[in-house]
Coordinates of C-alpha atoms in Angstrom, one line a residue:
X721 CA 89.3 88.0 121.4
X722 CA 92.7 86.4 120.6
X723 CA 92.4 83.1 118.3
X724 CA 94.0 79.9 119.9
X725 CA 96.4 79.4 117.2
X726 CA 97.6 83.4 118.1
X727 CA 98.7 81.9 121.5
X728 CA 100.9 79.2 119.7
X729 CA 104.1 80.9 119.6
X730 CA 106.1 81.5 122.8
X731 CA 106.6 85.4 121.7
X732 CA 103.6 86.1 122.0
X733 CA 101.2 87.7 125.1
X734 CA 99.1 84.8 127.0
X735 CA 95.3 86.2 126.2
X736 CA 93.0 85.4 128.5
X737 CA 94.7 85.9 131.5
X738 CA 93.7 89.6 132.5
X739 CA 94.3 93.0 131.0
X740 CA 97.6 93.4 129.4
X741 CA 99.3 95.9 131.0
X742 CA 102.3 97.9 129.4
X743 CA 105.6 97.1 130.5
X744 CA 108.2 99.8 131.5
X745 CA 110.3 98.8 128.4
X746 CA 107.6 100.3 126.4
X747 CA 107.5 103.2 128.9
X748 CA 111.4 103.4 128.2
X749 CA 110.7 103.6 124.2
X750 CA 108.0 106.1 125.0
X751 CA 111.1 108.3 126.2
X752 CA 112.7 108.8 122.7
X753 CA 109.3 110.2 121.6
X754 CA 109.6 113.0 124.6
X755 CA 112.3 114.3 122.5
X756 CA 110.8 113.6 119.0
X757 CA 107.7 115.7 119.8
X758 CA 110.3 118.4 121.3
X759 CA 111.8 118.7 118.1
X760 CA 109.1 118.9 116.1
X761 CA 107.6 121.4 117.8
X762 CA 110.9 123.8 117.6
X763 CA 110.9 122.6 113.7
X764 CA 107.9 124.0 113.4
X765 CA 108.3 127.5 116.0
X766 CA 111.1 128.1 113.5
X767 CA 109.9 127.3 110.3
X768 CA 106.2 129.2 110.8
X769 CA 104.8 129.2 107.3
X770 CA 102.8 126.8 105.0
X771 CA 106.2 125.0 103.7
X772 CA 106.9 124.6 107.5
X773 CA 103.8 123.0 108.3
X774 CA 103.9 120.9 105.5
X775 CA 106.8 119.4 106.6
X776 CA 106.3 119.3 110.2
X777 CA 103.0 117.3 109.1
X778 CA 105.3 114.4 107.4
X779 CA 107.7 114.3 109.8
X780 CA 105.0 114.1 112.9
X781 CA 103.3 111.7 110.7
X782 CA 106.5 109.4 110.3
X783 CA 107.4 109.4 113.9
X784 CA 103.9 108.3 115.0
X785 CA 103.7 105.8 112.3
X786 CA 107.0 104.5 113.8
X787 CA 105.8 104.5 117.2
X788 CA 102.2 102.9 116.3
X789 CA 103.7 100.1 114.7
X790 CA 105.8 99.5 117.5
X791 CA 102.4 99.7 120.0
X792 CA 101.1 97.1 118.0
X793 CA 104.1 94.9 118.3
X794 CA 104.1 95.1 121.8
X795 CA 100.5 94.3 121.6
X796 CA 101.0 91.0 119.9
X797 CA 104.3 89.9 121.6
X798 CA 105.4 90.4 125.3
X799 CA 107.8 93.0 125.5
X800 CA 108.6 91.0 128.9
X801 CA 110.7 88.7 126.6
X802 CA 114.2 89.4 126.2
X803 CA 114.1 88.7 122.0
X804 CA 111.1 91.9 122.0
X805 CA 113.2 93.8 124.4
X806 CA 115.8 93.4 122.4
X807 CA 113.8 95.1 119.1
X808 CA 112.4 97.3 121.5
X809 CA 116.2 98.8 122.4
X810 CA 117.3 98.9 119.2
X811 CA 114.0 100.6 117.8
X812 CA 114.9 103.6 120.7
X813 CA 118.6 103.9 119.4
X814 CA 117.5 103.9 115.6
X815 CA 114.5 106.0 116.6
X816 CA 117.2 108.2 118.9
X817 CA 118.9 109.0 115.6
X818 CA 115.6 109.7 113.6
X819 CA 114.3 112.6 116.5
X820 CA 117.8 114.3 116.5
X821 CA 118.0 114.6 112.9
X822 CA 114.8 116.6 112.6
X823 CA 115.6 119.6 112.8
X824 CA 117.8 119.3 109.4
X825 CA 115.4 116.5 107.8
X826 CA 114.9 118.7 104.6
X827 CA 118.9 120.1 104.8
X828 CA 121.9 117.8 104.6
X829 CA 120.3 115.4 107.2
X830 CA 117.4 114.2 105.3
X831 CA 119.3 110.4 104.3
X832 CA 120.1 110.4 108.4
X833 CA 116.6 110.5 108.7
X834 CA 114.8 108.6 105.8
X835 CA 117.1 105.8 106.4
X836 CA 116.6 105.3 109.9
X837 CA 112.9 105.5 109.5
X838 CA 112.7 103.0 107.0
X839 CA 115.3 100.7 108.9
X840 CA 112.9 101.2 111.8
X841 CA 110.0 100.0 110.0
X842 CA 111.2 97.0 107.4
X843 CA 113.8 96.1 110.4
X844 CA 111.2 95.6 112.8
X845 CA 109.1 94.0 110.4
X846 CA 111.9 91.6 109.0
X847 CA 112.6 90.5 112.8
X848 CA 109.5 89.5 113.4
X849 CA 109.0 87.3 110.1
X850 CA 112.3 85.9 110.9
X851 CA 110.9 84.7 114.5
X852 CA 107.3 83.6 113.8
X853 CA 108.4 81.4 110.6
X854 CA 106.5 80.3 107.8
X855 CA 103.7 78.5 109.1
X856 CA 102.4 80.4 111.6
X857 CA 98.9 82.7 110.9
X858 CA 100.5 86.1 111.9
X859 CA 103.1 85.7 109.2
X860 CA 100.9 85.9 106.2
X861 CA 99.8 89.8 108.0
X862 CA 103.2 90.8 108.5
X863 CA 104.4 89.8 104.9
X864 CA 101.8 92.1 103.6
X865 CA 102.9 95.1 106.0
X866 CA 106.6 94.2 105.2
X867 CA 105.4 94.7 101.1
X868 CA 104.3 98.1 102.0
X869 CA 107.3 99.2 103.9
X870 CA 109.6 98.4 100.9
X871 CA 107.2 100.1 98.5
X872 CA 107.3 103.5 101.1
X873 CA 110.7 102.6 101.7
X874 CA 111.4 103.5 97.7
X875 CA 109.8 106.9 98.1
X876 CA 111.7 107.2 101.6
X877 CA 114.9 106.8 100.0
X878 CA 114.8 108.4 96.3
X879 CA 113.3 111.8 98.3
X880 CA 116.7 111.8 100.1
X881 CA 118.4 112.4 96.7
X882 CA 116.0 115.4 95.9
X883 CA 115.3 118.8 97.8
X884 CA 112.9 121.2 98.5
X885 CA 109.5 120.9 97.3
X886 CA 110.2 117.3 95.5
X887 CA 111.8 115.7 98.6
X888 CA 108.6 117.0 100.8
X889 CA 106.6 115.5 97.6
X890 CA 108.3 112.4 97.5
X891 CA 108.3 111.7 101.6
X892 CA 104.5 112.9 101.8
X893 CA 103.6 110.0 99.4
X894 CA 105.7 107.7 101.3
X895 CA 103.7 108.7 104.0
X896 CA 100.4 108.6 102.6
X897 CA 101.8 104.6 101.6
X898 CA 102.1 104.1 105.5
X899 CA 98.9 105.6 106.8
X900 CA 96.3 104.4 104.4
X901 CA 97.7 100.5 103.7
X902 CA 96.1 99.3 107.1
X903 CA 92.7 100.9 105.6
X904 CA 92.8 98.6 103.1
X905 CA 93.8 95.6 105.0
X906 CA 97.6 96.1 103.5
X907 CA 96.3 94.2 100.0
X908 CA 98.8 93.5 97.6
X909 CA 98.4 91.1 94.8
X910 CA 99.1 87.5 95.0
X911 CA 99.3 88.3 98.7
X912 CA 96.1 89.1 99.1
X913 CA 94.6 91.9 102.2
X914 CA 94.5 91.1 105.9
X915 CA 91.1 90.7 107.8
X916 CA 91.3 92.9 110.5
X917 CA 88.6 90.4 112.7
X918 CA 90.7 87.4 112.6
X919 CA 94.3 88.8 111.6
X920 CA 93.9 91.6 113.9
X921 CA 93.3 90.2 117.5
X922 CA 94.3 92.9 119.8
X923 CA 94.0 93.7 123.8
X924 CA 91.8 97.1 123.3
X925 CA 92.6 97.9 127.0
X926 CA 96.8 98.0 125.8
X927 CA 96.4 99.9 123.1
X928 CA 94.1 102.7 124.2
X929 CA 96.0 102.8 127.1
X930 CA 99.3 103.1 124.8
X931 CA 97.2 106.2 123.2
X932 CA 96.5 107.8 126.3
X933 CA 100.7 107.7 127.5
X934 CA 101.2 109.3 124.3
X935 CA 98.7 112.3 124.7
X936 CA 100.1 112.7 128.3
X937 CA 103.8 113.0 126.2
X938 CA 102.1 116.1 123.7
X939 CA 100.4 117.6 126.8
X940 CA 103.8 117.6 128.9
X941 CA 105.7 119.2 125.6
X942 CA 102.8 121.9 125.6
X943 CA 103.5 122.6 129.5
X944 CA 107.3 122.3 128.6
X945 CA 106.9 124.6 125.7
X946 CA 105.2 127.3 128.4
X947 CA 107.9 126.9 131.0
X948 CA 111.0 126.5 129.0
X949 CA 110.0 130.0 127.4
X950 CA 108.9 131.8 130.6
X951 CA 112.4 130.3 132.1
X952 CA 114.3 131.7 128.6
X953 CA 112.6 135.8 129.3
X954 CA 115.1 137.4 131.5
X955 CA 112.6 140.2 132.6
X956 CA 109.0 138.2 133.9
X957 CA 106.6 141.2 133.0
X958 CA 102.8 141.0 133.7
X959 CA 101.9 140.2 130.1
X960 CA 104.4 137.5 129.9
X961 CA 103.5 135.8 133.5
X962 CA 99.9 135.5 132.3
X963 CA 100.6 134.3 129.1
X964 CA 102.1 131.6 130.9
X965 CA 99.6 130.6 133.5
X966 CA 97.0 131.2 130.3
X967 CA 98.9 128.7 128.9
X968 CA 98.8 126.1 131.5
X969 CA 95.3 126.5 132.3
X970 CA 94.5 125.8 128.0
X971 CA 96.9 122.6 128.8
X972 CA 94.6 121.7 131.8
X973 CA 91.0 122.7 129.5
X974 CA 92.2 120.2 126.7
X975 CA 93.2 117.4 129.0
X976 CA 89.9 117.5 130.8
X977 CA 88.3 117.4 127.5
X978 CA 89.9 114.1 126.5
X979 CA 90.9 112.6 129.8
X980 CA 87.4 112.8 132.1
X981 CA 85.3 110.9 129.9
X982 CA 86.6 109.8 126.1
X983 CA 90.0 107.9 127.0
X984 CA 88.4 105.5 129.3
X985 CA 84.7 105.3 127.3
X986 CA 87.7 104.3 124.4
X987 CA 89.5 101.6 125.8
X988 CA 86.0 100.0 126.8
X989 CA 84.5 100.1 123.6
X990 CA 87.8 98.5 122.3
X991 CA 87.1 95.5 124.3
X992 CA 84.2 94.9 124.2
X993 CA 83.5 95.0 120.1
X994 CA 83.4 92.3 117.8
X995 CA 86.4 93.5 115.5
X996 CA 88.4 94.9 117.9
X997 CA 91.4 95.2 115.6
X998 CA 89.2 97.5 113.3
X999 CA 88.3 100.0 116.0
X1000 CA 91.7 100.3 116.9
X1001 CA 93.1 101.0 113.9
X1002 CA 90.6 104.0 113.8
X1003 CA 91.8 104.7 116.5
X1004 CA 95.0 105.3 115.7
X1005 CA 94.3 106.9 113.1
X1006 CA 92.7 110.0 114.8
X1007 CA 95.1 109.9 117.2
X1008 CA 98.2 111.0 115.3
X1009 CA 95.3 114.0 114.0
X1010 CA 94.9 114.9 117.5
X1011 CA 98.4 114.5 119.2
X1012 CA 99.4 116.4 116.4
X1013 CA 96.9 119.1 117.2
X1014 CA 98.5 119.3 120.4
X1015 CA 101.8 119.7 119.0
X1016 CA 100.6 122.8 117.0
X1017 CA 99.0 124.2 120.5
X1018 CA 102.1 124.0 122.1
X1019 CA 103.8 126.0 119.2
X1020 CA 100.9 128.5 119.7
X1021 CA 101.8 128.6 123.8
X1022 CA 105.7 129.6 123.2
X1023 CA 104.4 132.3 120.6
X1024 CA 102.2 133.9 123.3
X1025 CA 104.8 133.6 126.2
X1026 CA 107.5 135.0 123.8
X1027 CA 105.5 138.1 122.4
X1028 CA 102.1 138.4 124.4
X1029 CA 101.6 142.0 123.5
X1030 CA 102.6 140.8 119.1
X1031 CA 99.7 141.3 116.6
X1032 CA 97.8 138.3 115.6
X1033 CA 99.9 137.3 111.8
X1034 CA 98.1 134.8 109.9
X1035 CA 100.4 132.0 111.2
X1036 CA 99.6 133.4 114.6
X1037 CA 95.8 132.5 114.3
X1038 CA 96.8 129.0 112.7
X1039 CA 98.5 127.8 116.1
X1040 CA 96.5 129.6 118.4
X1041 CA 93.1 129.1 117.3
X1042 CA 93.2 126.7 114.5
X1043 CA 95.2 124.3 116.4
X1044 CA 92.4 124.0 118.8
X1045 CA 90.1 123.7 116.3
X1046 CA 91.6 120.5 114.7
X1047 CA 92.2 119.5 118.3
X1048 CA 88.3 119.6 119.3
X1049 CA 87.4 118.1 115.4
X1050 CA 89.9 115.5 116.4
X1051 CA 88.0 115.0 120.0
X1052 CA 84.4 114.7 118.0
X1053 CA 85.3 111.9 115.6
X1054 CA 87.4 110.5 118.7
X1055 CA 84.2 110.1 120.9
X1056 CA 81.7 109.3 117.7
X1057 CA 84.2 105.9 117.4
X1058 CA 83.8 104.8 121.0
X1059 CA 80.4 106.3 122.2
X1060 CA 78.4 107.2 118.8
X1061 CA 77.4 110.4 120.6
X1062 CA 78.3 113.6 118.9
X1063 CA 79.7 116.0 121.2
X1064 CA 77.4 119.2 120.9
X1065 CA 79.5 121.3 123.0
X1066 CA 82.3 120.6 120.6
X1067 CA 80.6 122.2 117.4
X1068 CA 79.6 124.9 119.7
X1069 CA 83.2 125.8 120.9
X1070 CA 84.1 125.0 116.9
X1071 CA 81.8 128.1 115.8
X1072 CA 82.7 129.8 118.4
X1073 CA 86.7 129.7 117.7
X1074 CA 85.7 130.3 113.9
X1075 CA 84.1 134.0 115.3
X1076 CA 87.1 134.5 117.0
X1077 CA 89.4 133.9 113.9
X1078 CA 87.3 136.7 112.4
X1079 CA 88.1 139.3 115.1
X1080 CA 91.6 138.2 115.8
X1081 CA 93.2 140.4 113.5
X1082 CA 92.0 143.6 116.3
X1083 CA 93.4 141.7 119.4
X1084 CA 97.4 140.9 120.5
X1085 CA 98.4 137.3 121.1
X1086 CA 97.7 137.0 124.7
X1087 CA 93.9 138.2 125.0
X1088 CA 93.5 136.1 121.9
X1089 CA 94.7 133.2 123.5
X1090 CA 92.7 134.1 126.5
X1091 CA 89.6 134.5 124.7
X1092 CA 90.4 130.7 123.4
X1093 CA 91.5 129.1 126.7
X1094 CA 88.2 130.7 127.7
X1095 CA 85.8 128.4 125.5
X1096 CA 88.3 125.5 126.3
X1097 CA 87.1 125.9 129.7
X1098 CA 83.6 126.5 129.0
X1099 CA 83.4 122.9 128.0
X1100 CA 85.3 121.5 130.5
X1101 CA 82.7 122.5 133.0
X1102 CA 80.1 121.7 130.8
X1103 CA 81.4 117.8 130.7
X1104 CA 81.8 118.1 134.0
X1105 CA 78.0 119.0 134.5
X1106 CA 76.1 116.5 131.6
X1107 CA 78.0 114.0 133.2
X1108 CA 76.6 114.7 136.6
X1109 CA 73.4 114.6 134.8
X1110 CA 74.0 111.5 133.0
X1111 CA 75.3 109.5 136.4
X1112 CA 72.2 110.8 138.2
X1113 CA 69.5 109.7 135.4
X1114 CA 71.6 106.3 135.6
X1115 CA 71.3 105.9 139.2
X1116 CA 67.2 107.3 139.3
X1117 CA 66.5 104.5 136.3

């Protein structure tokens, strides 16, 4: 898919010579995100309200932002090269710093954190203007994303002079600068916008595959959040035990649910489409709905193992039920991208988790999270079996 003149440079990955694969300095990086996910996912355990949500949701939304950019470096260039390695190591010490001050990102280590981000971003950025030079047809793309880092970078930095609800204003607009510029091909005026057919040429195989490490990361947290809590209880009652293996079955249900058919159907369709660079950046931008979904269900699984017998409080039914409902919305609009089938199972499990918000308020945490693990796995044998079907009307035609 790659244009000849995106082969020009010596930075950048040889196209045309196989899949490219990801390198284990990208499965180094991937390490600092372990721990950013981690901490988000306390933040948010600790801060259970709409306020904390809020601000969870700009912080996730800043660290995958940091990371995606970072994927699509690595896409580009060969992180094989010791120049990209290079950014790559520095990226994981600056992003080190970022992860570690989340916890106190809206307290007295908000600069820590909106200054590392943006030095993430329009450092990364500057380094790789500074390498490619003027002339060469990546620049023009990468001027345009360096334009809107500086104009996010603004909001970044004048939030860390505020607090409260105006710093959380300020950074959710920074935010919103980030996420929506590729959408519109980063324009700015005199600069123009970038075409995502020809300024976009990406493996598809790389970046799904990039995807997929980091939905393994938000499913190990959820499995980390159940054992870390069960290890934490000094006194393993029956309630607690089974909230705990409740937990890991959920864990299990949702990686089916993604895993068994979509990731690999994804990183197909990205290769084989005209604009692959379009797709992906759909792709992506579900992705950071749906990892984060998974963050909020690994909140909900320390709640359970922590109080299985506690009532079901409004913030209760948002992490245990609601978080799988974005989770499965996230999986439908996932699978419509890369198959254009619409996953009927999905809506069903969605009407079916909206019942159960209904009755929640007359169960505990632990049969309510059973009841919810239950339609998890209801459609994880029911993917199981239409795709049984499917490969046997494929094989009689």
């Amino acid at each position: 898919m790659a244009h000849s003149s995106h082969t020009s440079h010596s930075l950048l990955r040889k196209r045309g010579e196989g899949i490219a694969t990801v390198s284990f300095s990208e499965l180094l990086f991937d390490l600092i995100y372990v721990f950013a996910v981690t901490q988000l996912s306390h933040y948010f355990l600790h801060h259970l309200n709409w306020t904390g949500f809020l601000q969870s949701a700009v912080l996730w939304f800043a660290v995958w932002l940091g990371w995606q950019h970072t994927t699509w470096m690595t896409n580009w260039f060969d992180p094989n090269i010791r120049s990209i390695r290079g950014i790559l190591f520095v990226l994981m010490m600056i992003g080190l710093l970022v992860a570690a001050a989340i916890p106190e990102a809206f307290g007295e280590r908000g600069w820590i954190f909106a200054f590392c981000y943006v030095a993430i971003q329009v450092g990364r950025t500057a380094s790789i203007l500074f390498m490619l030079g003027r002339k060469h047809q990546l620049t023009p793309n990468y001027t345009r994303i360096f334009g809107w880092f500086i104009i996010s970078a603004i909001f970044w930095i004048i939030g860390t002079f505020q607090e409260g609800d105006m710093r959380l204003l300020l950074w959710a607009i920074a935010v919103l600068c980030d996420y929506t510029a590729p959408m519109f091909g980063f324009y700015l005026p005199f600069l123009g916008r970038s075409d995502s057919a020809k300024d976009w040429t990406i493996d598809g195989h790389h970046l799904a595959e990039r995807s997929q490490l980091f939905v393994i990361i938000a499913f190990g947290e959820t499995i980390l959040m159940s054992g870390a809590s069960l290890s934490e209880i000094e006194v393993w009652t029956a309630p607690v035990v089974l909230a705990a293996l409740i937990s890991f079955v959920s864990s299990l249900a949702m990686w089916w649910i993604y895993f068994d058919t979509s990731s690999e159907a994804g990183a197909e369709k990205i290769m084989k489409v005209d604009n692959p660079g379009l797709l992906g950046l759909k792709y992506h931008s579900i992705h950071v709905i749906l990892v984060g979904a998974l963050i909020l269900c690994a909140v909900g699984d320390e709640l359970v193992v922590n109080h299985p017998l506690g009532h079901m409080t409004a913030s209760a039914v948002f992490v245990v039920i609601v978080g799988p409902i974005i989770y499965l919305i996230a999986n439908m609009v996932y699978k419509w991208f890369t198959c254009r089938i619409i996953a009927k199972s999905h809506i069903v499990a969605i009407v079916a988790l909206g019942v159960l918000i209904l009755f929640s308020s007359y169960l505990n945490l632990i049969v309510c999270n059973a009841l919810s693990v239950s339609i998890f796995v209801f459609i994880s044998i029911h993917e199981v079996i239409d795709s049984k079907k499917k490969g046997h009307k494929k094989i009689k035609e």
